[in-house]
Short mmCIF file of C-alpha atoms in Angstrom, two decimals:
data_model
loop_
_atom_site.label_atom_id
_atom_site.label_comp_id
_atom_site.label_asym_id
_atom_site.label_seq_id
_atom_site.Cartn_x
_atom_site.Cartn_y
_atom_site.Cartn_z
CA MET A 1 -11.81 -6.11 -32.21
CA LYS A 2 -9.54 -3.24 -31.23
CA ILE A 3 -9.33 -0.39 -33.70
CA LYS A 4 -6.96 2.51 -34.17
CA PRO A 5 -8.26 5.77 -32.69
CA ARG A 6 -9.12 8.17 -35.52
CA THR A 7 -11.59 10.90 -34.71
CA PHE A 8 -11.24 13.67 -32.17
CA SER A 9 -13.84 12.07 -29.93
CA ASP A 10 -11.81 8.84 -29.92
CA TYR A 11 -8.91 10.72 -28.42
CA ALA A 12 -11.09 12.81 -26.12
CA SER A 13 -11.58 9.96 -23.65
CA ILE A 14 -7.88 9.57 -22.91
CA GLY A 15 -7.34 13.33 -22.88
CA PHE A 16 -8.72 13.85 -19.40
CA PRO A 17 -6.78 11.10 -17.57
CA ALA A 18 -3.62 11.92 -19.53
CA GLY A 19 -3.98 15.61 -18.68
CA MET A 20 -4.64 14.95 -15.01
CA LEU A 21 -1.64 12.65 -14.69
CA MET A 22 0.50 15.11 -16.59
CA VAL A 23 -0.44 18.09 -14.43
CA PHE A 24 -0.59 16.37 -11.06
CA PHE A 25 2.03 13.66 -11.38
CA VAL A 26 4.58 14.44 -14.09
CA ILE A 27 4.84 18.18 -13.39
CA PRO A 28 5.20 17.73 -9.59
CA PHE A 29 7.91 15.23 -10.39
CA GLY A 30 9.63 17.72 -12.67
CA ILE A 31 9.42 20.47 -10.07
CA MET A 32 10.92 18.12 -7.49
CA ILE A 33 13.85 17.37 -9.80
CA ALA A 34 14.31 21.11 -10.41
CA VAL A 35 14.20 21.86 -6.67
CA SER A 36 16.92 19.28 -6.09
CA PHE A 37 19.31 21.65 -7.89
CA PHE A 38 18.09 24.73 -6.02
CA GLN A 39 19.85 26.47 -3.22
CA ARG A 40 18.56 26.49 0.30
CA VAL A 41 18.07 29.89 1.93
CA GLN A 42 18.45 30.04 5.67
CA GLY A 43 15.27 31.30 7.30
CA ALA A 44 13.34 31.20 4.04
CA PHE A 45 12.55 28.21 1.85
CA TYR A 46 14.79 27.98 -1.20
CA GLU A 47 15.75 29.95 -4.28
CA PRO A 48 16.24 28.91 -7.89
CA ALA A 49 19.81 28.03 -8.77
CA PHE A 50 21.71 25.29 -10.49
CA VAL A 51 24.01 23.73 -7.95
CA PHE A 52 25.09 20.19 -7.23
CA ASP A 53 25.58 20.84 -3.51
CA ASN A 54 22.57 18.76 -2.54
CA TYR A 55 23.91 15.78 -4.44
CA ALA A 56 27.41 16.34 -3.16
CA ARG A 57 26.11 15.74 0.36
CA PHE A 58 25.51 12.12 -0.67
CA LEU A 59 29.26 11.66 -0.50
CA THR A 60 29.44 12.34 3.23
CA SER A 61 29.89 9.38 5.54
CA PHE A 62 26.72 10.32 7.46
CA PHE A 63 24.64 9.89 4.36
CA GLY A 64 26.54 6.79 3.31
CA GLY A 65 25.75 5.25 6.68
CA ILE A 66 22.04 5.97 6.36
CA LEU A 67 21.96 4.66 2.81
CA GLY A 68 23.78 1.47 3.76
CA PHE A 69 21.48 0.92 6.73
CA SER A 70 18.31 1.57 4.64
CA ILE A 71 19.36 -0.87 1.96
CA GLY A 72 20.46 -3.52 4.44
CA LEU A 73 17.25 -3.19 6.47
CA ALA A 74 15.00 -3.30 3.40
CA ALA A 75 16.87 -6.33 2.05
CA LEU A 76 16.60 -8.17 5.36
CA VAL A 77 12.89 -7.37 5.65
CA ALA A 78 12.31 -8.53 2.07
CA VAL A 79 14.13 -11.85 2.63
CA VAL A 80 12.29 -12.59 5.88
CA SER A 81 8.92 -11.63 4.36
CA VAL A 82 9.39 -13.81 1.29
CA LEU A 83 10.67 -16.75 3.39
CA LEU A 84 7.48 -16.58 5.48
CA ALA A 85 5.07 -15.59 2.74
CA PHE A 86 6.07 -18.08 0.03
CA PRO A 87 5.12 -21.28 1.88
CA PHE A 88 2.15 -19.45 3.40
CA THR A 89 0.80 -18.32 0.02
CA TYR A 90 1.35 -21.81 -1.40
CA ILE A 91 -0.78 -23.28 1.39
CA LEU A 92 -3.31 -20.46 1.00
CA THR A 93 -3.87 -21.14 -2.71
CA ARG A 94 -4.56 -24.80 -1.93
CA MET A 95 -7.19 -24.00 0.70
CA ALA A 96 -10.93 -24.16 0.22
CA ARG A 97 -12.21 -21.01 -1.46
CA ARG A 98 -14.11 -19.80 1.61
CA THR A 99 -11.08 -20.04 3.90
CA GLN A 100 -8.99 -18.35 1.22
CA VAL A 101 -11.38 -15.41 1.06
CA VAL A 102 -11.40 -14.98 4.85
CA TRP A 103 -7.58 -14.86 4.88
CA LEU A 104 -7.50 -12.44 1.96
CA VAL A 105 -9.97 -10.05 3.62
CA PHE A 106 -7.87 -10.14 6.79
CA LEU A 107 -4.58 -9.57 4.95
CA LEU A 108 -6.04 -6.74 2.86
CA SER A 109 -7.31 -5.08 6.01
CA VAL A 110 -3.86 -5.20 7.61
CA LEU A 111 -2.23 -4.02 4.38
CA SER A 112 -4.51 -0.99 4.16
CA LEU A 113 -3.75 0.02 7.75
CA SER A 114 -1.92 3.29 8.12
CA GLU A 115 1.73 3.06 9.10
CA VAL A 116 0.79 5.33 11.98
CA LEU A 117 -1.63 2.71 13.29
CA ILE A 118 0.76 -0.20 12.73
CA GLY A 119 3.48 1.71 14.58
CA PHE A 120 1.08 2.50 17.40
CA GLY A 121 -0.09 -1.13 17.57
CA TRP A 122 3.40 -2.55 17.80
CA SER A 123 4.63 0.05 20.25
CA THR A 124 1.68 -0.92 22.46
CA LEU A 125 2.41 -4.61 22.06
CA LEU A 126 6.07 -4.04 22.91
CA SER A 127 5.40 -1.57 25.72
CA ARG A 128 6.16 -2.20 29.37
CA THR A 129 2.63 -1.78 30.71
CA ALA A 130 0.51 -3.54 28.10
CA GLY A 131 2.99 -5.58 26.09
CA ILE A 132 4.06 -9.16 25.63
CA SER A 133 6.77 -8.82 28.26
CA ASN A 134 3.93 -9.11 30.82
CA LEU A 135 3.06 -12.44 29.27
CA LEU A 136 6.69 -13.54 29.54
CA VAL A 137 6.66 -12.54 33.23
CA ALA A 138 3.50 -14.58 33.80
CA VAL A 139 5.12 -17.61 32.18
CA GLY A 140 8.26 -17.07 34.23
CA ILE A 141 10.76 -16.22 31.48
CA LEU A 142 11.26 -12.62 32.67
CA ASP A 143 11.51 -11.22 36.19
CA LYS A 144 9.71 -7.98 35.55
CA PRO A 145 8.00 -6.42 32.52
CA MET A 146 10.20 -4.33 30.28
CA SER A 147 9.86 -2.18 27.24
CA LEU A 148 11.02 -3.87 24.02
CA SER A 149 10.94 -0.75 21.87
CA PRO A 150 12.63 1.34 20.59
CA SER A 151 15.04 -1.23 19.25
CA PHE A 152 16.25 -2.72 16.00
CA GLY A 153 14.16 -5.83 16.65
CA ALA A 154 11.04 -3.69 17.01
CA VAL A 155 11.72 -1.94 13.69
CA MET A 156 12.28 -5.29 11.95
CA THR A 157 9.14 -6.82 13.44
CA GLY A 158 6.98 -3.84 12.53
CA MET A 159 8.30 -3.75 8.97
CA VAL A 160 7.88 -7.48 8.40
CA TYR A 161 4.34 -7.11 9.76
CA GLN A 162 3.68 -4.42 7.20
CA THR A 163 5.34 -6.14 4.24
CA PHE A 164 4.00 -9.67 4.88
CA PRO A 165 0.46 -9.07 3.49
CA TYR A 166 1.97 -7.20 0.53
CA THR A 167 4.32 -10.11 -0.20
CA VAL A 168 1.44 -12.60 -0.06
CA LEU A 169 -0.58 -10.51 -2.50
CA VAL A 170 2.36 -10.14 -4.90
CA LEU A 171 2.97 -13.92 -4.85
CA PHE A 172 -0.71 -14.83 -4.96
CA PRO A 173 -1.32 -14.67 -8.76
CA ALA A 174 1.75 -16.75 -9.67
CA LEU A 175 1.11 -19.41 -7.02
CA SER A 176 -2.59 -19.71 -7.72
CA ARG A 177 -1.87 -20.18 -11.42
CA LEU A 178 0.70 -22.88 -10.78
CA ASP A 179 -0.38 -26.08 -12.48
CA PRO A 180 -1.44 -28.46 -9.67
CA SER A 181 -0.48 -31.49 -11.79
CA LEU A 182 3.20 -30.55 -11.32
CA VAL A 183 2.98 -31.36 -7.62
CA GLU A 184 0.69 -34.33 -8.21
CA VAL A 185 3.29 -35.94 -10.46
CA ALA A 186 5.99 -35.45 -7.84
CA ARG A 187 3.75 -36.91 -5.16
CA THR A 188 2.84 -39.91 -7.36
CA LEU A 189 6.52 -40.56 -7.93
CA GLY A 190 6.92 -40.86 -4.20
CA SER A 191 8.31 -37.58 -2.91
CA GLY A 192 6.84 -36.15 0.30
CA PRO A 193 4.92 -32.89 0.50
CA VAL A 194 7.89 -30.88 1.80
CA ARG A 195 10.28 -32.32 -0.76
CA SER A 196 7.89 -31.78 -3.65
CA PHE A 197 7.40 -28.21 -2.45
CA LEU A 198 11.14 -27.55 -2.30
CA ASN A 199 12.11 -29.49 -5.44
CA VAL A 200 9.16 -28.69 -7.72
CA VAL A 201 7.25 -25.58 -6.60
CA VAL A 202 10.22 -23.42 -5.60
CA PRO A 203 12.28 -24.01 -8.78
CA ALA A 204 9.20 -23.61 -10.99
CA LEU A 205 8.62 -20.14 -9.56
CA ARG A 206 12.25 -19.06 -9.25
CA ASN A 207 11.71 -15.92 -11.31
CA SER A 208 8.57 -14.94 -9.43
CA ILE A 209 10.48 -15.25 -6.19
CA VAL A 210 13.26 -12.98 -7.42
CA SER A 211 10.84 -10.35 -8.74
CA THR A 212 8.80 -10.52 -5.51
CA LEU A 213 11.97 -10.03 -3.47
CA ILE A 214 12.70 -6.87 -5.44
CA MET A 215 9.12 -5.56 -5.19
CA VAL A 216 9.08 -6.11 -1.42
CA PHE A 217 12.52 -4.50 -1.13
CA VAL A 218 11.21 -1.36 -2.86
CA PHE A 219 8.09 -1.43 -0.68
CA ALA A 220 10.23 -1.69 2.47
CA LEU A 221 12.49 1.15 1.25
CA GLY A 222 9.36 3.32 1.17
CA CYS A 223 8.54 2.65 4.82
CA TYR A 224 8.62 6.15 6.32
CA LEU A 225 7.28 5.98 9.87
CA LEU A 226 8.02 2.64 11.50
CA PRO A 227 11.76 3.27 11.92
CA GLN A 228 10.84 6.56 13.56
CA LEU A 229 8.11 5.17 15.83
CA LEU A 230 9.75 1.87 16.79
CA GLY A 231 13.46 2.64 16.49
CA LYS A 232 16.15 4.97 17.74
CA PRO A 233 17.53 7.79 15.56
CA SER A 234 20.29 5.41 14.51
CA HIS A 235 17.62 3.22 12.88
CA TRP A 236 16.30 5.98 10.63
CA THR A 237 16.10 5.17 6.96
CA LEU A 238 16.33 7.24 3.80
CA SER A 239 12.55 7.69 3.66
CA VAL A 240 12.44 8.96 7.25
CA LEU A 241 15.34 11.31 6.56
CA ILE A 242 13.60 12.73 3.46
CA THR A 243 10.47 13.52 5.49
CA ASP A 244 12.58 14.98 8.29
CA GLN A 245 14.58 17.23 5.93
CA ALA A 246 11.49 18.39 4.03
CA ILE A 247 9.21 19.11 6.99
CA TYR A 248 11.28 19.72 10.10
CA GLN A 249 14.57 21.04 8.71
CA SER A 250 12.81 22.92 5.85
CA ASN A 251 15.59 21.82 3.54
CA MET A 252 13.55 21.03 0.46
CA PRO A 253 16.46 20.97 -2.01
CA PHE A 254 18.32 18.28 -0.05
CA ALA A 255 15.11 16.30 0.53
CA ALA A 256 14.36 16.51 -3.19
CA ALA A 257 17.86 15.36 -4.13
CA MET A 258 17.50 12.33 -1.86
CA ALA A 259 14.06 11.63 -3.32
CA VAL A 260 15.42 11.76 -6.89
CA PHE A 261 18.10 9.30 -5.83
CA LEU A 262 15.46 7.03 -4.26
CA VAL A 263 13.39 7.17 -7.47
CA LEU A 264 16.37 6.11 -9.56
CA VAL A 265 17.15 3.18 -7.25
CA SER A 266 13.49 2.08 -7.10
CA LEU A 267 12.79 2.46 -10.80
CA SER A 268 15.83 0.51 -11.90
CA LEU A 269 14.96 -2.27 -9.45
CA VAL A 270 11.33 -2.38 -10.59
CA ALA A 271 12.51 -2.55 -14.20
CA ILE A 272 14.74 -5.52 -13.35
CA SER A 273 11.88 -7.26 -11.55
CA LEU A 274 9.52 -6.73 -14.50
CA LEU A 275 12.15 -8.23 -16.76
CA TYR A 276 12.36 -11.30 -14.52
CA GLY A 277 8.57 -11.62 -14.43
CA LYS A 278 8.44 -11.48 -18.25
CA LYS A 279 10.92 -14.30 -18.62
CA GLU A 280 8.69 -16.64 -16.65
CA ASN A 281 5.59 -15.73 -18.63
CA ALA A 282 7.44 -16.36 -21.86
CA ALA A 283 8.72 -19.74 -20.75
CA MET B 1 -0.44 -36.66 10.73
CA ILE B 2 2.70 -34.88 11.87
CA ASN B 3 2.62 -32.83 8.68
CA THR B 4 -0.91 -31.56 9.31
CA PHE B 5 0.21 -30.56 12.78
CA ILE B 6 3.19 -28.59 11.49
CA LEU B 7 0.98 -27.00 8.87
CA ARG B 8 -1.57 -25.90 11.48
CA LEU B 9 1.20 -24.63 13.75
CA PHE B 10 2.65 -22.55 10.91
CA LEU B 11 -0.71 -21.06 9.92
CA GLY B 12 -1.59 -20.46 13.56
CA THR B 13 1.70 -18.63 14.19
CA ILE B 14 1.15 -16.40 11.17
CA ALA B 15 -2.43 -15.67 12.26
CA LEU B 16 -1.23 -14.85 15.77
CA PHE B 17 1.54 -12.59 14.46
CA MET B 18 -0.87 -10.69 12.21
CA ALA B 19 -3.57 -10.39 14.87
CA ALA B 20 -1.47 -9.72 17.99
CA PRO B 21 -0.99 -5.92 17.73
CA LEU B 22 -4.63 -5.47 16.74
CA ALA B 23 -5.79 -7.61 19.65
CA VAL B 24 -3.73 -5.62 22.16
CA VAL B 25 -4.95 -2.32 20.72
CA ALA B 26 -8.55 -3.56 20.88
CA GLY B 27 -7.89 -4.60 24.48
CA VAL B 28 -6.50 -1.25 25.65
CA SER B 29 -9.34 0.58 23.88
CA PHE B 30 -11.76 -0.90 26.44
CA ASN B 31 -9.81 0.33 29.48
CA GLU B 32 -11.92 2.23 31.94
CA ARG B 33 -9.22 4.65 32.99
CA LYS B 34 -6.92 6.61 30.73
CA SER B 35 -4.07 4.16 31.11
CA LEU B 36 -2.21 1.92 28.71
CA SER B 37 -2.71 -1.46 30.34
CA PHE B 38 -3.43 -4.91 29.06
CA PRO B 39 -5.44 -6.91 29.92
CA PRO B 40 -7.87 -3.97 30.25
CA GLU B 41 -8.90 -2.84 33.72
CA GLY B 42 -12.64 -2.50 33.80
CA PHE B 43 -14.72 -2.14 30.68
CA SER B 44 -15.84 1.02 28.96
CA LEU B 45 -16.88 2.20 25.53
CA ASP B 46 -16.14 5.84 26.38
CA TRP B 47 -13.15 6.00 24.08
CA TYR B 48 -15.32 5.00 21.15
CA ALA B 49 -17.89 7.63 22.04
CA GLN B 50 -15.10 10.19 22.26
CA ILE B 51 -14.32 9.85 18.53
CA PHE B 52 -17.74 11.35 17.88
CA THR B 53 -18.21 13.60 20.89
CA GLU B 54 -14.87 15.36 21.25
CA ASP B 55 -14.58 18.14 18.71
CA SER B 56 -11.00 17.59 17.57
CA TRP B 57 -11.49 13.86 16.98
CA ARG B 58 -14.83 14.34 15.30
CA SER B 59 -13.55 16.96 12.91
CA ALA B 60 -10.55 14.76 12.10
CA LEU B 61 -12.93 11.91 11.34
CA PHE B 62 -15.06 14.13 9.10
CA ASN B 63 -11.97 15.45 7.33
CA SER B 64 -10.74 11.92 6.69
CA VAL B 65 -14.06 10.66 5.39
CA GLY B 66 -14.55 13.76 3.24
CA VAL B 67 -11.10 13.45 1.70
CA ALA B 68 -11.56 9.71 1.12
CA VAL B 69 -14.95 10.16 -0.59
CA GLY B 70 -13.65 12.95 -2.83
CA ALA B 71 -10.36 11.24 -3.62
CA SER B 72 -11.84 7.83 -4.42
CA SER B 73 -14.43 9.44 -6.71
CA LEU B 74 -11.73 11.42 -8.49
CA ALA B 75 -9.58 8.30 -8.84
CA VAL B 76 -12.43 6.48 -10.57
CA VAL B 77 -13.24 9.46 -12.81
CA VAL B 78 -9.60 9.56 -13.96
CA ALA B 79 -9.16 5.79 -14.25
CA PHE B 80 -12.39 4.98 -16.10
CA PRO B 81 -11.79 6.76 -19.43
CA LEU B 82 -8.18 5.55 -19.40
CA ALA B 83 -9.13 1.91 -18.86
CA TRP B 84 -11.88 2.23 -21.47
CA PHE B 85 -9.50 3.72 -24.04
CA LEU B 86 -6.90 1.00 -23.43
CA TRP B 87 -9.57 -1.64 -23.94
CA ARG B 88 -11.30 -0.08 -26.94
CA PHE B 89 -8.39 1.16 -29.03
CA HIS B 90 -5.14 -0.17 -30.32
CA ALA B 91 -2.61 2.55 -29.50
CA PRO B 92 0.78 1.46 -28.13
CA TRP B 93 1.67 4.99 -26.98
CA ALA B 94 -1.29 4.92 -24.58
CA ARG B 95 0.76 2.44 -22.51
CA ILE B 96 2.80 5.43 -21.35
CA VAL B 97 -0.30 6.94 -19.78
CA GLN B 98 -1.07 3.56 -18.23
CA VAL B 99 2.40 3.35 -16.69
CA LEU B 100 1.93 6.88 -15.31
CA GLY B 101 -1.27 5.66 -13.70
CA LEU B 102 0.49 2.69 -12.12
CA ALA B 103 3.65 4.52 -11.03
CA PRO B 104 2.37 6.37 -7.93
CA PHE B 105 1.59 3.05 -6.29
CA ILE B 106 4.90 1.34 -7.08
CA LEU B 107 7.25 4.17 -6.13
CA PRO B 108 7.97 4.83 -2.44
CA PRO B 109 5.14 7.07 -1.14
CA VAL B 110 7.58 9.66 0.22
CA ILE B 111 8.49 10.56 -3.36
CA THR B 112 4.93 11.23 -4.48
CA ALA B 113 4.35 13.15 -1.26
CA LEU B 114 7.41 15.33 -1.80
CA GLY B 115 6.39 15.90 -5.42
CA PHE B 116 3.02 17.21 -4.27
CA LEU B 117 4.62 19.36 -1.59
CA SER B 118 6.84 21.10 -4.14
CA PHE B 119 3.99 21.31 -6.64
CA TRP B 120 1.44 22.91 -4.31
CA THR B 121 4.06 25.28 -2.91
CA THR B 122 5.02 26.39 -6.40
CA ALA B 123 1.38 26.72 -7.43
CA GLY B 124 0.75 28.88 -4.37
CA ALA B 125 -1.99 26.60 -3.07
CA TYR B 126 -0.01 25.00 -0.25
CA GLY B 127 -2.24 24.15 2.71
CA GLN B 128 -5.57 24.52 0.90
CA ALA B 129 -7.90 21.71 1.94
CA TRP B 130 -8.88 20.70 -1.61
CA THR B 131 -5.28 19.99 -2.59
CA VAL B 132 -5.26 16.82 -0.51
CA VAL B 133 -8.33 15.51 -2.37
CA ILE B 134 -6.55 15.90 -5.71
CA SER B 135 -3.30 14.51 -4.30
CA HIS B 136 -5.01 11.40 -2.96
CA GLY B 137 -7.12 11.06 -6.08
CA ILE B 138 -3.98 10.88 -8.23
CA PHE B 139 -2.01 8.84 -5.70
CA PHE B 140 -4.69 6.12 -5.60
CA VAL B 141 -5.69 6.16 -9.28
CA THR B 142 -3.78 2.87 -9.63
CA LEU B 143 -6.42 0.89 -7.72
CA PRO B 144 -9.50 1.60 -9.86
CA LEU B 145 -7.23 1.45 -12.93
CA VAL B 146 -6.25 -2.13 -12.05
CA THR B 147 -9.77 -3.30 -11.16
CA LEU B 148 -11.29 -1.60 -14.23
CA THR B 149 -8.68 -3.12 -16.55
CA LEU B 150 -9.65 -6.53 -15.18
CA GLY B 151 -13.30 -5.62 -15.59
CA PHE B 152 -12.94 -4.65 -19.24
CA GLU B 153 -10.97 -7.83 -19.95
CA ALA B 154 -13.88 -9.83 -18.58
CA VAL B 155 -16.42 -8.25 -20.96
CA ASP B 156 -17.60 -10.83 -23.47
CA ASP B 157 -16.62 -9.58 -26.96
CA SER B 158 -19.63 -11.25 -28.60
CA LEU B 159 -22.02 -9.02 -26.61
CA VAL B 160 -20.28 -5.92 -27.92
CA GLU B 161 -20.20 -7.30 -31.47
CA ALA B 162 -23.88 -8.17 -31.36
CA ALA B 163 -24.75 -4.66 -30.22
CA ALA B 164 -22.54 -3.12 -32.92
CA THR B 165 -24.17 -5.29 -35.59
CA MET B 166 -27.59 -4.08 -34.47
CA GLY B 167 -26.38 -0.54 -35.08
CA ALA B 168 -25.42 0.67 -31.60
CA ASP B 169 -22.66 3.29 -31.51
CA ASP B 170 -19.83 3.41 -28.98
CA ARG B 171 -21.77 5.61 -26.62
CA THR B 172 -24.83 3.35 -26.57
CA ILE B 173 -22.71 0.23 -26.12
CA LEU B 174 -20.89 1.90 -23.25
CA ARG B 175 -24.10 2.90 -21.51
CA THR B 176 -26.25 -0.19 -22.06
CA ILE B 177 -23.74 -3.04 -22.05
CA ILE B 178 -20.38 -2.13 -20.61
CA LEU B 179 -21.39 0.03 -17.66
CA PRO B 180 -23.71 -2.55 -16.09
CA LEU B 181 -21.09 -5.27 -16.63
CA ILE B 182 -18.20 -3.43 -15.04
CA LEU B 183 -20.12 -1.67 -12.28
CA PRO B 184 -18.84 -4.18 -9.67
CA TYR B 185 -15.25 -3.35 -10.73
CA ILE B 186 -15.94 0.39 -10.45
CA ILE B 187 -17.31 -0.09 -6.96
CA SER B 188 -14.48 -2.32 -5.78
CA GLY B 189 -11.83 0.00 -7.22
CA MET B 190 -13.45 2.94 -5.50
CA ALA B 191 -13.73 1.00 -2.24
CA PHE B 192 -10.02 0.09 -2.30
CA ALA B 193 -9.13 3.74 -2.91
CA PHE B 194 -11.51 4.88 -0.17
CA VAL B 195 -10.04 2.63 2.52
CA LEU B 196 -6.45 3.45 1.57
CA SER B 197 -7.15 7.18 1.46
CA LEU B 198 -8.68 7.01 4.96
CA ASN B 199 -5.44 5.48 6.22
CA GLU B 200 -2.96 7.49 4.19
CA TYR B 201 -0.59 9.66 6.16
CA ILE B 202 2.48 10.96 4.34
CA VAL B 203 0.90 12.49 1.22
CA ALA B 204 -1.82 14.14 3.31
CA TYR B 205 0.76 15.36 5.78
CA MET B 206 3.02 16.93 3.17
CA ALA B 207 0.09 18.50 1.31
CA VAL B 208 -1.98 19.91 4.16
CA GLY B 209 -0.36 18.68 7.39
CA PHE B 210 -0.34 22.09 9.03
CA THR B 211 -3.89 23.15 8.11
CA VAL B 212 -6.10 20.06 7.88
CA GLU B 213 -5.96 17.27 10.41
CA THR B 214 -7.03 13.85 9.12
CA LEU B 215 -7.26 10.96 11.57
CA PRO B 216 -3.83 9.43 10.80
CA ILE B 217 -2.24 12.90 11.11
CA LYS B 218 -4.06 13.51 14.38
CA ILE B 219 -2.95 10.17 15.80
CA PHE B 220 0.65 10.79 14.78
CA ASN B 221 0.61 14.26 16.32
CA SER B 222 -0.97 12.91 19.52
CA LEU B 223 1.58 10.10 19.73
CA ARG B 224 4.31 12.68 20.29
CA TYR B 225 2.57 13.90 23.45
CA GLY B 226 1.97 10.43 24.81
CA TYR B 227 -0.86 8.00 24.83
CA THR B 228 -4.60 8.59 24.77
CA PRO B 229 -7.01 5.65 24.55
CA THR B 230 -8.89 7.31 21.69
CA MET B 231 -5.98 6.36 19.41
CA ALA B 232 -6.75 2.75 20.20
CA SER B 233 -10.47 3.10 19.53
CA VAL B 234 -9.79 4.88 16.23
CA THR B 235 -7.43 2.04 15.21
CA VAL B 236 -10.13 -0.53 15.96
CA LEU B 237 -12.66 1.55 14.03
CA PHE B 238 -10.32 1.67 11.01
CA VAL B 239 -9.68 -2.07 11.07
CA ALA B 240 -13.45 -2.62 11.31
CA ILE B 241 -14.11 -0.34 8.32
CA ALA B 242 -11.48 -2.18 6.25
CA VAL B 243 -12.85 -5.61 7.19
CA VAL B 244 -16.41 -4.55 6.35
CA VAL B 245 -15.45 -2.99 3.00
CA PHE B 246 -13.23 -5.88 1.86
CA GLY B 247 -15.75 -8.36 3.26
CA LEU B 248 -18.47 -6.76 1.12
CA ILE B 249 -16.25 -6.88 -1.96
CA ALA B 250 -15.63 -10.57 -1.29
CA ARG B 251 -19.34 -11.20 -0.64
CA PHE B 252 -20.58 -9.59 -3.85
CA GLY B 253 -17.57 -10.04 -6.09
CA ASP B 254 -14.78 -12.46 -6.83
CA LEU B 255 -11.97 -11.35 -4.52
CA PRO B 256 -9.38 -13.99 -5.55
CA ARG B 257 -9.91 -13.02 -9.19
CA LEU B 258 -9.58 -9.32 -8.41
CA LEU B 259 -6.26 -10.17 -6.78
CA GLY B 260 -5.02 -11.97 -9.86
CA ALA B 261 -5.98 -15.62 -9.42
CA TRP B 262 -7.75 -17.69 -12.00
CA ARG B 263 -8.97 -21.19 -11.59
CA HIS B 264 -7.58 -23.83 -13.90
CA ASP B 265 -10.99 -25.02 -14.98
CA ASP B 266 -11.68 -21.47 -16.27
CA ASP B 267 -9.28 -21.95 -19.15
CA SER B 268 -11.04 -24.88 -20.72
#
């Protein structure tokens, strides 16, 4: 059915999208890479140069600490999200279609929410005057209401809240395509629902789980506001630091160098996860 | 028996976790006085009215909606010919363009945002209101691209072949057969882009943060000076918009399929 494009008008249709993406995505990217080698000018913005200073700052212990924290936090968030979302999505795909759709609409709505609004929501929920600590006082666990944010726990909770719907949607295709007869066989042979889930469903989707973990990790690495809204400065991540350097410290070259670094990390991880996904499709 | 109970408990906990911050925000938005307290003291809809009556909130709302309409239209206009080309022609190199269309959504948003900041600064257009429409249009091109690709895959080849046999050219086939068939996918792709653009903060902030205030930017700026209940009412409004839009997509389309599910009986 598909044919090779031959005439000018065949190519014309892809010309516009290709041009737009070239001008407004590839070129900005190129400029950003160029800026990462530029020199910062105090009081002004930056000037063209070819220096490695901005990358050399990666070697400082301050930066190393932030990088280590960002990676650790994103990894923890990804593991918690997948641990919660995998059984949830499995149950979801076995629900009646109507219930499934209601859940999906709800999860999509939360996923589309601005990080600003999620941060605001959780800081309200964890606040002294309107938060859950009041509930704990009413039950008798706490003596008086207290503020639960900023704290590491608040950052974690907010980020898992944000990544959970994403994780469910990444897992959804693989789990809904899983052959139901696999589980039926296990059940017929006498294994309980939990055992057949752990011994049949989980191993069957091993590669999907790994690639989802990586996708969620990259997603969590991109989280730019929650650590700022729900955490202390010591909980800032690479994404927060990039925004801070670009906007508030007006140090575009350093921000750009960190962004280039973040791209390399993300891209190589996404490539690995695609490779894992392919394996499963081939099998 | 015990298993059903554990199952319900698990689902209930997840539902509670996902709903809790929204419920509290909805609660404080009904407070009568300008205080952050839950359960709400008194009942008032003033903070909802304020979104439309107070100038700064209203203009932020109009900015957001304007940007979202422009950006989602642009995203569709860019995605449509690309998805059509990928479906119609056999050209492996076109995959590169496809990957470029998918990349903005997979990479951390800060990177795209910073790219736009350096681009608009270099182009000398930094701070112009229209730059954020283009930035969002490119940033969200992934969504209509994905829905349209699914839409084209669902087109029955025999319809196209029949039309071609009867002498219809590409243009006629596109207008009379393909467009009506994939219209639902165009609309849902545009709706996804619209809702996400309304909510988007970092790209908008880096492109026009100091000249144009969208609602997320306004809320973030206000957060630094403390709490106002209008933030809560705006949050509720945004959740409501998302629920209505996604609810409509689910009502008139096949949401599980759009999200990548297929039923096993479909294969046979």
